[in-house]
Amino acid sequence: MKRIGVMTSGGDSPGMNACVRAVVRTGLARGLEVYGIFRGYEGMIAGEIEPLKANSVSNILQKGGTVLKTARSEAFKTVEGRVRAAEQLKMHGIEGLVVIGGDGSFRGAMALEAEHGIRCMGCPGTIDNDLYGTDNTIGYDTAVNTVVQAVDKIRDTANSHDRLFIVEVMGRDAGFIALRSGIATGAEAVLIPETVTYIPELIDLLERGWQRNKSSAIVIVAEGDDAGGAYQVAEKVKEKFNRYDIRVTVLGHLQRGGSPSALDRILASRMGHGAVDALLAGRTSEMVGVVNNNITYTPFDKATKHHMEVSPYLLELVQVLSS
Ligand code: F6P
């Protein structure tokens, strides 16, 4: 293998740049040529492909977003789109690919490999932490820290006014951000897609807190919770519970930006480095992970089909410590 490509795809996450840098610098150190593919699979189809040198990735380690840009590509989901993408890779002499992204990006890589024989390794870049085969995805730690900073501020004003805040965080299908940030902020309750939400139970819990003179309450809701988003939860709670004045905050895309935490920078650096060496060792169609501090490889179909179970222990922790 002489030439590899690197791309970021799907929703961006803090630490993607650190991973790109690691792929480029490791590739060059191993005597490879490294090409950047811009705007994910969209850019691959359009031939937005450029050689990267060591200094192309200078001073990006600490930056949020992705210098390679990213996209969610509908065209790449079609057979014709993938034919055009593979033609571009072949025209540029790219034999191996490192895809930094989430489950949709890895499904794309699997198709590219199966239909066109392009060897692909993946690095899990998503704030959601919803991939199987790694303890943390790139960007998750930073996103949780961002939520914690925001919720701490919300707690100040909630306490001053004796209010209940319903705070919505990202996580269409996964409650990891909600659960971690709930523990770190002492939230009274965390509502996540992995468990069924019973509004009467939530109201009981809030009532018990009020009886014990709690001057504020915070409920963190993952956007994909079965009870709906924060506004819907607030409406349902309001119908039966009026102890506190209720306010809603939707944190939204601010969770995806910002300078990556040290943990994410190190994780991304290890994963990018590991992906290049894996390609050189003949591996393909696998995601690099870090489990118990060791580099691991998980086949794409396994990484994308399952995600780690939400720990009942952590759910209990939220309840016990806020009661
Ligand atoms: O997959 C990451 C994620 O941030 C989800 O948590 C969220 O639901 C989604 O992306 C938002 O996507 P978009 O940026 O396309 O609105």
Short mmCIF file of C-alpha atoms and ligand atoms in Angstrom, two decimals:
data_model
loop_
_atom_site.label_atom_id
_atom_site.label_comp_id
_atom_site.label_asym_id
_atom_site.label_seq_id
_atom_site.Cartn_x
_atom_site.Cartn_y
_atom_site.Cartn_z
CA MET A 1 0.00 0.00 0.00
CA LYS A 2 1.45 3.34 -1.09
CA ARG A 3 -1.32 5.86 -0.81
CA ILE A 4 -4.16 6.22 1.68
CA GLY A 5 -7.04 8.64 2.10
CA VAL A 6 -8.51 10.15 5.25
CA MET A 7 -11.92 11.69 5.66
CA THR A 8 -14.41 12.86 8.28
CA SER A 9 -18.07 12.06 7.79
CA GLY A 10 -21.48 12.54 9.44
CA GLY A 11 -21.93 14.87 12.42
CA ASP A 12 -18.65 16.48 13.45
CA SER A 13 -17.18 15.92 16.89
CA PRO A 14 -14.41 17.60 18.88
CA GLY A 15 -11.18 15.65 18.37
CA MET A 16 -11.75 14.80 14.71
CA ASN A 17 -8.90 17.16 13.80
CA ALA A 18 -6.56 15.44 16.24
CA CYS A 19 -7.43 12.16 14.55
CA VAL A 20 -6.82 13.55 11.03
CA ARG A 21 -3.45 14.83 12.20
CA ALA A 22 -2.57 11.43 13.65
CA VAL A 23 -3.50 9.64 10.42
CA VAL A 24 -1.47 12.05 8.28
CA ARG A 25 1.61 12.09 10.47
CA THR A 26 1.59 8.31 11.07
CA GLY A 27 1.06 7.65 7.36
CA LEU A 28 3.98 9.89 6.42
CA ALA A 29 6.17 8.33 9.12
CA ARG A 30 5.43 4.91 7.61
CA GLY A 31 6.41 6.13 4.10
CA LEU A 32 2.85 6.45 2.74
CA GLU A 33 1.32 9.30 0.79
CA VAL A 34 -1.79 10.62 2.50
CA TYR A 35 -4.68 12.31 0.72
CA GLY A 36 -7.43 14.28 2.39
CA ILE A 37 -10.98 13.73 1.13
CA PHE A 38 -13.06 16.83 1.80
CA ARG A 39 -16.77 16.96 2.76
CA GLY A 40 -17.12 13.25 3.50
CA TYR A 41 -18.66 10.95 0.90
CA GLU A 42 -20.16 13.95 -0.92
CA GLY A 43 -16.67 15.26 -1.57
CA MET A 44 -15.43 11.79 -2.49
CA ILE A 45 -18.04 11.57 -5.25
CA ALA A 46 -17.16 15.09 -6.43
CA GLY A 47 -13.42 14.36 -6.40
CA GLU A 48 -12.54 16.87 -3.66
CA ILE A 49 -9.30 15.06 -2.87
CA GLU A 50 -5.93 16.68 -2.11
CA PRO A 51 -2.53 15.49 -0.95
CA LEU A 52 -1.73 16.36 2.67
CA LYS A 53 1.74 17.06 4.01
CA ALA A 54 2.97 17.12 7.60
CA ASN A 55 2.36 20.87 7.81
CA SER A 56 -1.14 20.57 6.33
CA VAL A 57 -2.17 19.39 9.78
CA SER A 58 -0.11 21.79 11.87
CA ASN A 59 -1.93 23.60 14.64
CA ILE A 60 -5.21 21.71 14.32
CA LEU A 61 -4.89 19.29 17.26
CA GLN A 62 -6.62 21.67 19.65
CA LYS A 63 -9.37 22.87 17.28
CA GLY A 64 -13.00 21.79 17.26
CA GLY A 65 -14.89 20.96 14.06
CA THR A 66 -13.06 19.30 11.19
CA VAL A 67 -10.63 20.92 8.76
CA LEU A 68 -11.63 18.28 6.20
CA LYS A 69 -15.27 19.42 6.50
CA THR A 70 -18.03 16.86 6.74
CA ALA A 71 -21.40 15.99 5.24
CA ARG A 72 -24.19 13.47 5.36
CA SER A 73 -24.43 12.11 1.79
CA GLU A 74 -27.64 10.81 0.26
CA ALA A 75 -25.90 10.20 -3.09
CA PHE A 76 -23.43 7.78 -1.50
CA LYS A 77 -26.32 5.61 -0.30
CA THR A 78 -26.97 4.69 -3.94
CA VAL A 79 -25.02 2.10 -5.95
CA GLU A 80 -24.29 4.72 -8.65
CA GLY A 81 -23.00 7.19 -6.07
CA ARG A 82 -20.58 4.61 -4.72
CA VAL A 83 -19.41 3.73 -8.25
CA ARG A 84 -18.54 7.39 -8.83
CA ALA A 85 -16.83 7.64 -5.44
CA ALA A 86 -14.74 4.50 -6.06
CA GLU A 87 -13.74 5.82 -9.50
CA GLN A 88 -12.41 8.97 -7.85
CA LEU A 89 -10.41 6.97 -5.32
CA LYS A 90 -8.94 4.77 -8.06
CA MET A 91 -8.13 7.80 -10.22
CA HIS A 92 -6.17 9.23 -7.28
CA GLY A 93 -4.43 5.89 -6.62
CA ILE A 94 -5.93 5.58 -3.13
CA GLU A 95 -5.77 1.98 -1.93
CA GLY A 96 -6.78 2.34 1.71
CA LEU A 97 -9.04 4.67 3.59
CA VAL A 98 -9.44 5.90 7.16
CA VAL A 99 -13.01 7.01 7.82
CA ILE A 100 -13.56 9.11 10.94
CA GLY A 101 -17.27 9.15 11.79
CA GLY A 102 -20.22 7.30 13.25
CA ASP A 103 -22.39 4.33 12.32
CA GLY A 104 -23.68 5.73 9.00
CA SER A 105 -20.12 6.50 7.91
CA PHE A 106 -19.00 2.97 8.72
CA ARG A 107 -21.92 1.44 6.83
CA GLY A 108 -20.76 3.49 3.83
CA ALA A 109 -17.20 2.21 4.27
CA MET A 110 -18.46 -1.38 4.42
CA ALA A 111 -20.27 -0.94 1.10
CA LEU A 112 -17.19 0.64 -0.50
CA GLU A 113 -15.07 -2.28 0.55
CA ALA A 114 -17.63 -4.93 -0.45
CA GLU A 115 -18.43 -3.44 -3.84
CA HIS A 116 -15.09 -1.92 -4.85
CA GLY A 117 -12.42 -3.60 -2.74
CA ILE A 118 -11.20 -0.38 -1.09
CA ARG A 119 -9.67 -1.32 2.27
CA CYS A 120 -11.18 0.77 5.03
CA MET A 121 -10.53 1.28 8.72
CA GLY A 122 -12.74 3.44 10.92
CA CYS A 123 -12.14 5.73 13.87
CA PRO A 124 -15.28 6.37 15.95
CA GLY A 125 -15.95 10.11 15.75
CA THR A 126 -19.30 11.02 17.29
CA ILE A 127 -20.34 12.80 20.44
CA ASP A 128 -23.06 10.18 21.03
CA ASN A 129 -20.78 7.32 22.18
CA ASP A 130 -23.21 4.95 20.49
CA LEU A 131 -20.79 2.47 18.91
CA TYR A 132 -19.92 -0.96 20.12
CA GLY A 133 -16.22 -1.79 20.55
CA THR A 134 -14.83 1.25 22.33
CA ASP A 135 -15.23 2.68 25.81
CA ASN A 136 -15.39 6.22 24.41
CA THR A 137 -15.93 7.71 20.98
CA ILE A 138 -13.97 10.78 19.88
CA GLY A 139 -15.81 13.90 21.06
CA TYR A 140 -17.97 12.29 23.72
CA ASP A 141 -15.87 13.47 26.67
CA THR A 142 -15.76 17.04 25.35
CA ALA A 143 -19.51 17.07 24.74
CA VAL A 144 -20.20 15.82 28.27
CA ASN A 145 -17.92 18.54 29.67
CA THR A 146 -19.74 21.15 27.60
CA VAL A 147 -23.08 19.98 28.98
CA VAL A 148 -21.73 19.97 32.52
CA GLN A 149 -20.51 23.55 32.23
CA ALA A 150 -23.89 24.65 30.87
CA VAL A 151 -25.94 22.77 33.46
CA ASP A 152 -23.82 24.15 36.32
CA LYS A 153 -24.79 27.63 35.13
CA ILE A 154 -28.41 26.64 34.82
CA ARG A 155 -28.31 25.29 38.39
CA ASP A 156 -27.20 28.72 39.66
CA THR A 157 -30.20 30.49 38.24
CA ALA A 158 -32.54 27.57 39.00
CA ASN A 159 -31.59 27.76 42.68
CA SER A 160 -31.96 31.52 42.83
CA HIS A 161 -35.50 31.33 41.47
CA ASP A 162 -36.63 27.97 42.95
CA ARG A 163 -37.20 26.59 39.47
CA LEU A 164 -37.32 23.26 37.71
CA PHE A 165 -35.31 23.16 34.49
CA ILE A 166 -35.81 20.56 31.82
CA VAL A 167 -32.55 20.48 29.84
CA GLU A 168 -32.42 18.72 26.49
CA VAL A 169 -29.14 17.25 25.33
CA MET A 170 -28.17 15.47 22.11
CA GLY A 171 -28.63 11.76 21.61
CA ARG A 172 -31.16 10.69 19.01
CA ASP A 173 -30.84 7.02 19.86
CA ALA A 174 -28.51 6.96 22.84
CA GLY A 175 -28.58 8.39 26.35
CA PHE A 176 -24.89 8.34 27.16
CA ILE A 177 -24.42 12.13 27.13
CA ALA A 178 -27.54 12.57 29.27
CA LEU A 179 -26.54 9.92 31.79
CA ARG A 180 -22.91 11.01 32.26
CA SER A 181 -23.75 14.68 32.48
CA GLY A 182 -26.61 13.85 34.84
CA ILE A 183 -24.20 12.20 37.26
CA ALA A 184 -21.68 15.01 36.95
CA THR A 185 -24.22 17.74 37.62
CA GLY A 186 -26.31 16.03 40.29
CA ALA A 187 -29.41 16.11 38.10
CA GLU A 188 -32.58 14.98 39.85
CA ALA A 189 -33.54 12.78 36.90
CA VAL A 190 -32.23 11.64 33.53
CA LEU A 191 -34.57 10.55 30.74
CA ILE A 192 -33.01 8.44 28.00
CA PRO A 193 -34.16 6.51 24.93
CA GLU A 194 -32.93 3.18 26.31
CA THR A 195 -35.48 3.12 29.12
CA VAL A 196 -39.21 3.80 29.23
CA THR A 197 -40.08 7.16 30.78
CA TYR A 198 -43.07 7.28 33.15
CA ILE A 199 -44.09 10.87 33.77
CA PRO A 200 -46.05 10.02 36.98
CA GLU A 201 -42.86 8.46 38.42
CA LEU A 202 -40.89 11.53 37.45
CA ILE A 203 -43.46 13.74 39.16
CA ASP A 204 -43.33 11.62 42.32
CA LEU A 205 -39.58 11.97 42.42
CA LEU A 206 -39.78 15.76 41.96
CA GLU A 207 -42.47 15.96 44.63
CA ARG A 208 -40.26 14.06 47.09
CA GLY A 209 -37.43 16.51 46.37
CA TRP A 210 -39.75 19.47 46.93
CA GLN A 211 -40.95 17.95 50.25
CA ARG A 212 -37.32 17.79 51.35
CA ASN A 213 -36.92 21.51 50.60
CA LYS A 214 -34.94 21.18 47.41
CA SER A 215 -34.84 24.67 46.05
CA SER A 216 -34.34 23.63 42.43
CA ALA A 217 -34.49 20.60 40.21
CA ILE A 218 -32.80 19.65 36.96
CA VAL A 219 -34.12 16.99 34.62
CA ILE A 220 -31.83 16.06 31.73
CA VAL A 221 -33.62 14.66 28.70
CA ALA A 222 -31.89 13.03 25.73
CA GLU A 223 -33.50 14.34 22.54
CA GLY A 224 -34.56 10.80 21.54
CA ASP A 225 -36.39 9.98 24.77
CA ASP A 226 -39.76 8.24 24.30
CA ALA A 227 -41.54 10.98 26.29
CA GLY A 228 -40.48 13.51 23.62
CA GLY A 229 -38.05 16.40 23.79
CA ALA A 230 -37.69 18.83 26.67
CA TYR A 231 -40.67 20.99 25.67
CA GLN A 232 -43.00 18.00 25.57
CA VAL A 233 -41.72 16.69 28.90
CA ALA A 234 -42.22 20.15 30.43
CA GLU A 235 -45.82 20.27 29.17
CA LYS A 236 -46.59 16.82 30.57
CA VAL A 237 -45.03 17.62 33.95
CA LYS A 238 -46.81 20.99 34.16
CA GLU A 239 -50.22 19.34 33.80
CA LYS A 240 -49.86 17.58 37.16
CA PHE A 241 -47.11 19.32 39.09
CA ASN A 242 -46.89 22.98 39.97
CA ARG A 243 -44.47 23.14 42.89
CA TYR A 244 -41.80 24.85 40.85
CA ASP A 245 -41.87 27.34 38.05
CA ILE A 246 -40.66 25.37 35.00
CA ARG A 247 -38.19 26.45 32.32
CA VAL A 248 -36.73 24.61 29.34
CA THR A 249 -33.23 24.82 27.85
CA VAL A 250 -32.26 23.00 24.66
CA LEU A 251 -28.47 22.86 24.44
CA GLY A 252 -28.43 21.79 20.79
CA HIS A 253 -25.40 22.06 18.54
CA LEU A 254 -23.18 23.88 20.99
CA GLN A 255 -22.51 20.34 22.28
CA ARG A 256 -20.76 19.48 19.03
CA GLY A 257 -18.26 22.34 18.97
CA GLY A 258 -15.34 23.58 21.01
CA SER A 259 -11.76 22.65 21.67
CA PRO A 260 -11.42 18.92 22.44
CA SER A 261 -10.61 17.82 25.99
CA ALA A 262 -7.20 16.27 26.68
CA LEU A 263 -8.92 12.89 26.88
CA ASP A 264 -10.41 13.30 23.39
CA ARG A 265 -7.13 14.55 21.91
CA ILE A 266 -5.25 11.54 23.26
CA LEU A 267 -7.97 9.09 22.25
CA ALA A 268 -8.14 10.54 18.73
CA SER A 269 -4.36 10.48 18.37
CA ARG A 270 -4.16 6.84 19.43
CA MET A 271 -7.02 5.82 17.17
CA GLY A 272 -5.70 7.63 14.07
CA HIS A 273 -2.27 6.11 14.60
CA GLY A 274 -3.82 2.67 15.19
CA ALA A 275 -5.96 2.87 12.04
CA VAL A 276 -2.97 3.49 9.76
CA ASP A 277 -0.96 0.68 11.27
CA ALA A 278 -3.97 -1.61 10.99
CA LEU A 279 -4.31 -0.86 7.25
CA LEU A 280 -0.61 -1.59 6.80
CA ALA A 281 -1.03 -4.85 8.69
CA GLY A 282 -3.70 -5.88 6.16
CA ARG A 283 -6.75 -5.25 8.35
CA THR A 284 -9.95 -3.90 6.81
CA SER A 285 -13.63 -3.17 7.56
CA GLU A 286 -12.96 -2.66 11.24
CA MET A 287 -13.32 0.14 13.74
CA VAL A 288 -10.41 1.01 15.99
CA GLY A 289 -11.48 1.28 19.60
CA VAL A 290 -9.89 1.74 22.98
CA VAL A 291 -11.23 -0.71 25.57
CA ASN A 292 -9.69 -0.80 29.05
CA ASN A 293 -6.91 1.40 27.69
CA ASN A 294 -5.95 -1.10 24.97
CA ILE A 295 -6.35 -0.62 21.22
CA THR A 296 -8.98 -3.01 19.84
CA TYR A 297 -10.53 -3.73 16.43
CA THR A 298 -14.21 -4.46 15.94
CA PRO A 299 -15.78 -5.41 12.58
CA PHE A 300 -17.89 -2.56 11.23
CA ASP A 301 -21.08 -4.60 11.19
CA LYS A 302 -20.70 -5.39 14.88
CA ALA A 303 -19.69 -1.85 15.84
CA THR A 304 -22.71 -0.34 14.10
CA LYS A 305 -25.38 -2.89 14.97
CA HIS A 306 -24.95 -2.90 18.70
CA HIS A 307 -24.05 -0.25 21.11
CA MET A 308 -22.86 -0.55 24.62
CA GLU A 309 -25.64 -1.24 27.09
CA VAL A 310 -26.56 1.64 29.34
CA SER A 311 -25.36 0.60 32.74
CA PRO A 312 -28.20 0.08 35.28
CA TYR A 313 -25.62 0.90 37.91
CA LEU A 314 -25.18 4.43 36.50
CA LEU A 315 -28.94 4.92 36.32
CA GLU A 316 -29.26 3.93 39.96
CA LEU A 317 -26.38 6.22 40.85
CA VAL A 318 -28.26 9.26 39.49
CA GLN A 319 -31.33 8.37 41.55
CA VAL A 320 -29.57 7.56 44.81
CA LEU A 321 -27.23 10.53 44.79
CA SER A 322 -29.89 13.09 43.97
CA SER A 323 -32.43 11.76 46.47
O1 F6P B 1 -24.93 11.95 15.70
C1 F6P B 1 -24.53 13.06 16.39
C2 F6P B 1 -25.65 14.03 16.58
O2 F6P B 1 -25.10 15.13 17.25
C3 F6P B 1 -26.90 13.51 17.30
O3 F6P B 1 -26.77 13.45 18.70
C4 F6P B 1 -27.93 14.51 16.85
O4 F6P B 1 -29.22 13.99 16.96
C5 F6P B 1 -27.55 14.74 15.42
O5 F6P B 1 -26.16 14.49 15.34
C6 F6P B 1 -27.87 16.11 14.88
O6 F6P B 1 -27.56 16.13 13.54
P1 F6P B 1 -27.56 17.41 12.62
O7 F6P B 1 -26.28 18.14 12.87
O8 F6P B 1 -27.62 16.88 11.24
O9 F6P B 1 -28.73 18.23 13.02
#
